[in-house]
C-alpha positions as a Markdown table, in Angstrom:
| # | Residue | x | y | z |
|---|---|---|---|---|
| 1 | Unk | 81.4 | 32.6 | 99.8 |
| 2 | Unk | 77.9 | 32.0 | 98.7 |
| 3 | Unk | 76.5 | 33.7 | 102.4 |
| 4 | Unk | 79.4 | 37.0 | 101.9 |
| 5 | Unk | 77.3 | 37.6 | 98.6 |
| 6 | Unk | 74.1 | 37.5 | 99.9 |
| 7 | Unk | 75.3 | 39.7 | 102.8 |
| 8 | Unk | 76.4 | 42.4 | 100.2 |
| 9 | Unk | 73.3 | 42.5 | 98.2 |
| 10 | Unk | 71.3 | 43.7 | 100.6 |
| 11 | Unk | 71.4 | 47.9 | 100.6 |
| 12 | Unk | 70.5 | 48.3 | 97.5 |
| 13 | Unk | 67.5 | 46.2 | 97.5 |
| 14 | Unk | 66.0 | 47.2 | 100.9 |
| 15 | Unk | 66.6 | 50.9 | 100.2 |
| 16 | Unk | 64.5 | 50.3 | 96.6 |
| 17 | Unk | 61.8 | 48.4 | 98.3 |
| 18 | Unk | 61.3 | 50.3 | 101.4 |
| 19 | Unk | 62.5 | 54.1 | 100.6 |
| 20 | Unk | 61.9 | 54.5 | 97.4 |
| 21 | Unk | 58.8 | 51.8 | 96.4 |
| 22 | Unk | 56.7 | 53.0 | 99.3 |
| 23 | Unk | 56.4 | 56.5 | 97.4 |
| 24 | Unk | 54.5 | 57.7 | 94.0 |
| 25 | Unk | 56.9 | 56.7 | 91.7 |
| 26 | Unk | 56.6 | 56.5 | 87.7 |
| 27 | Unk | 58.4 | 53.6 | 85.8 |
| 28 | Unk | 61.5 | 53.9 | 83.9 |
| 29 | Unk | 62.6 | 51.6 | 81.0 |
| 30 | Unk | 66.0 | 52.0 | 79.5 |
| 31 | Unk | 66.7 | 50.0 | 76.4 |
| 32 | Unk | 70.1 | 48.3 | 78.0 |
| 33 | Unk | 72.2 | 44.9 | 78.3 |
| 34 | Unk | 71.1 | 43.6 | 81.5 |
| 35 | Unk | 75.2 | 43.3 | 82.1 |
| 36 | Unk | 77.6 | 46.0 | 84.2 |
| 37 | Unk | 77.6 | 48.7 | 82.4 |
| 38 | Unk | 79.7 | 52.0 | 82.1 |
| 39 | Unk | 77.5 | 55.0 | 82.4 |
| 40 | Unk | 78.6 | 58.3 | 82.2 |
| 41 | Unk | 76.7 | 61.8 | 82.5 |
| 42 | Unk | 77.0 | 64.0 | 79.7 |
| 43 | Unk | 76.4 | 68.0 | 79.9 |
| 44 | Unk | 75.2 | 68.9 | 76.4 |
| 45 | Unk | 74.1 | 71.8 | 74.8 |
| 46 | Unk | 70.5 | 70.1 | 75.0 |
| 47 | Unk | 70.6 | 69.3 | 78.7 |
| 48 | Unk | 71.6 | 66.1 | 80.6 |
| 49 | Unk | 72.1 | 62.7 | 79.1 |
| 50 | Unk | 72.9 | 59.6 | 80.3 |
| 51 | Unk | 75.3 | 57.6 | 77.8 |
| 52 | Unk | 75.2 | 54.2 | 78.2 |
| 53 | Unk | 77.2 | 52.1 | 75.7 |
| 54 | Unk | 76.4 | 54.0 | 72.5 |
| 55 | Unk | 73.0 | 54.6 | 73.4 |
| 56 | Unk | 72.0 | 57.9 | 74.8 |
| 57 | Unk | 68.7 | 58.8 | 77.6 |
| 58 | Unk | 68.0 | 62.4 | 78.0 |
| 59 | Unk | 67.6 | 63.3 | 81.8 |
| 60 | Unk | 65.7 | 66.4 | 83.0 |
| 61 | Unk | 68.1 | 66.9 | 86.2 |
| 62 | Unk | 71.5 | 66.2 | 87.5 |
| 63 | Unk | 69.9 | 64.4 | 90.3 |
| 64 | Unk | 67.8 | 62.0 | 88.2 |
| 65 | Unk | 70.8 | 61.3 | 85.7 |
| 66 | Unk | 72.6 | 60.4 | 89.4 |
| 67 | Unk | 69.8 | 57.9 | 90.3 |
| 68 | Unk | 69.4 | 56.5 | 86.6 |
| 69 | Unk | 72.8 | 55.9 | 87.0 |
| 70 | Unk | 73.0 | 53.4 | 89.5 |
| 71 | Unk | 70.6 | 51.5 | 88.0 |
| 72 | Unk | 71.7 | 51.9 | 84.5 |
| 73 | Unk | 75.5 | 50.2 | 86.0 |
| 74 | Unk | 74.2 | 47.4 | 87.2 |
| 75 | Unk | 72.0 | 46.8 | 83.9 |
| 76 | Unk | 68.4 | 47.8 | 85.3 |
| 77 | Unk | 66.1 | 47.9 | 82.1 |
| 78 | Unk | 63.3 | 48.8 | 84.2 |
| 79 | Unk | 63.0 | 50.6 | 87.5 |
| 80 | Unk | 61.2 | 53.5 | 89.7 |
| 81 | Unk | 62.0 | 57.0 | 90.1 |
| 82 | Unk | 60.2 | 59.1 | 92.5 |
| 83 | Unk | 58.0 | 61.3 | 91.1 |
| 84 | Unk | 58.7 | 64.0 | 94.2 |
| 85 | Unk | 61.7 | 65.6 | 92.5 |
| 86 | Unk | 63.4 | 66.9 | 96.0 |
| 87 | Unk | 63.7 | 62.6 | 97.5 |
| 88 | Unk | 65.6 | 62.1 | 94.1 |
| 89 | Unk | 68.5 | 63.4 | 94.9 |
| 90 | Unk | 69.0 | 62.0 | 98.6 |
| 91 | Unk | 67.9 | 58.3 | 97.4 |
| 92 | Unk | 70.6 | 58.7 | 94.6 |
| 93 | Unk | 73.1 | 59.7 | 97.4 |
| 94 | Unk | 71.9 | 56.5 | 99.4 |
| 95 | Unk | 71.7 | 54.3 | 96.0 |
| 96 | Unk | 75.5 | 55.2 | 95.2 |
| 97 | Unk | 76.6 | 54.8 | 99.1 |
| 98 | Unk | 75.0 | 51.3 | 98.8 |
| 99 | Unk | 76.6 | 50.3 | 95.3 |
| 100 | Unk | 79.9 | 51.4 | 97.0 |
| 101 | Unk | 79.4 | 49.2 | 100.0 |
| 102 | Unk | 78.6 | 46.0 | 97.6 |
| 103 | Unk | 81.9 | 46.7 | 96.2 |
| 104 | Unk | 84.3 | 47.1 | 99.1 |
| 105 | Unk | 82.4 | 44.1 | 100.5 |
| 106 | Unk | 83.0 | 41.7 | 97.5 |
| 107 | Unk | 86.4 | 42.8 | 97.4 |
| 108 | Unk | 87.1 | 42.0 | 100.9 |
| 109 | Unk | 85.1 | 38.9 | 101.1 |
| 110 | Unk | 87.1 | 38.2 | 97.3 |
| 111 | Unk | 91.0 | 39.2 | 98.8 |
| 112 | Unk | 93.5 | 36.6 | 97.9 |
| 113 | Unk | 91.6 | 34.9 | 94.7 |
| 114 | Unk | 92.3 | 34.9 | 91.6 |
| 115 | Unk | 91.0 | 37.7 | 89.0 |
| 116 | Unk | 89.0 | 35.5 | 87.1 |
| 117 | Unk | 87.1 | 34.4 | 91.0 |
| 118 | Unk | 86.7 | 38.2 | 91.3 |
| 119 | Unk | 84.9 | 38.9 | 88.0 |
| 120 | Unk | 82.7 | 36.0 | 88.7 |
| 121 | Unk | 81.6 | 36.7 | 92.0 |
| 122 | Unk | 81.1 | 40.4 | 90.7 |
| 123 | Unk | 79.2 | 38.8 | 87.8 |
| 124 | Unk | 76.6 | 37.0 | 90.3 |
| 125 | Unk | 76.5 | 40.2 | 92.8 |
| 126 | Unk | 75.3 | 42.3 | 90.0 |
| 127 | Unk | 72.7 | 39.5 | 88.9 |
| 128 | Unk | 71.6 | 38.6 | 92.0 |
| 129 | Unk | 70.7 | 42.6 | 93.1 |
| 130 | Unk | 69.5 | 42.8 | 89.6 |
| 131 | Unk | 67.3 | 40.2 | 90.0 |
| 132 | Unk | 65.9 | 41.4 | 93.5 |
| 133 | Unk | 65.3 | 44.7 | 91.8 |
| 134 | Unk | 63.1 | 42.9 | 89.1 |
| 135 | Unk | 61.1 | 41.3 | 91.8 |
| 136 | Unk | 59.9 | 44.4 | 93.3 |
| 137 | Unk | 59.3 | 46.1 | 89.9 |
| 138 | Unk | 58.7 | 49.2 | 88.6 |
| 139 | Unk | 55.3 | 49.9 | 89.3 |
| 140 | Unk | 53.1 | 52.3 | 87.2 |
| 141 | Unk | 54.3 | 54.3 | 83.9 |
| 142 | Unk | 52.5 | 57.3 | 85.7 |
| 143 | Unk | 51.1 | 57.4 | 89.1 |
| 144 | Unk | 47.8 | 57.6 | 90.1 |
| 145 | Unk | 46.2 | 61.2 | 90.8 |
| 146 | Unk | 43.3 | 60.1 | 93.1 |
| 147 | Unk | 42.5 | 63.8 | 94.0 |
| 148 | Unk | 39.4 | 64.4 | 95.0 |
| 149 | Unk | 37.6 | 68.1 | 95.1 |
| 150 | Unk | 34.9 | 68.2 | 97.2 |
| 151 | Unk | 34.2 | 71.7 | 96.8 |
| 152 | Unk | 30.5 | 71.5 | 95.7 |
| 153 | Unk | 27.9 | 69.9 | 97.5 |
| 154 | Unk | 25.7 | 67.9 | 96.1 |
């Protein structure tokens, strides 16, 4: 059972590390249980929000309340969002294909246990992506703007 779970945390991970780390990003902290958590998107008269529990995170796009999402389920306090607004919204499509994968392949690598096996081994998936996540990190509140004008001579 041990190598199915293993098998099944791998999207999410790779797709954090290689699509999304590899680009200026700026860190995100959300003040979260590191547990599964239900997130839902709220449309206020102030915007987008992300509720999480009874805590709410203002968003400034649908597309970045989609990708806080993902993380914000699994229990993510901190994480990277691109700081190229149009990649958001494809990596949040990705992120969500990938948390929907982990999930039809627990369940088919969990068929014919008990609920109480299920729970657990949906317990350690979400831990054990969680953790992964937390060993690439965050990176920088704010990227670095190493822009140099060489318009004078000197």
């Amino acid at each position: 059972m041990k190598n199915d779970l293993e098998i099944s945390t791998e999207p999410m991970p790779a797709i954090y590390a290689e699509k999304i780390r590899t680009l200026r990003t700026r860190s995100c902290s959300l003040e979260i249980p590191e547990r599964e958590n239900d997130v839902f998107i709220l449309h206020t008269l102030l915007g987008i929000e992300l509720k999480v529990g009874r805590r709410r995170f203002a968003s400034p796009d649908l597309a970045t309340a989609r990708y806080m999402r993902v993380f914000a389920r699994l229990g993510c306090r901190s994480f990277a969002i691109p700081y190229d607004i149009t990649k958001i919204s494809t990596l949040a499509d990705e992120l969500e294909t990938a948390w929907q994968l982990s999930l039809l392949t627990l369940e088919t690598s969990s068929a014919g246990g008990t609920d109480r096996e299920l729970k657990r081994n949906r317990s350690r998936l979400f831990k054990s992506i969680r953790s992964r996540i937390a060993e690439i990190g965050p990176g920088d509140r704010m990227p670095e703007f190493n822009l140099s004008t060489k318009q004078r001579k000197t």
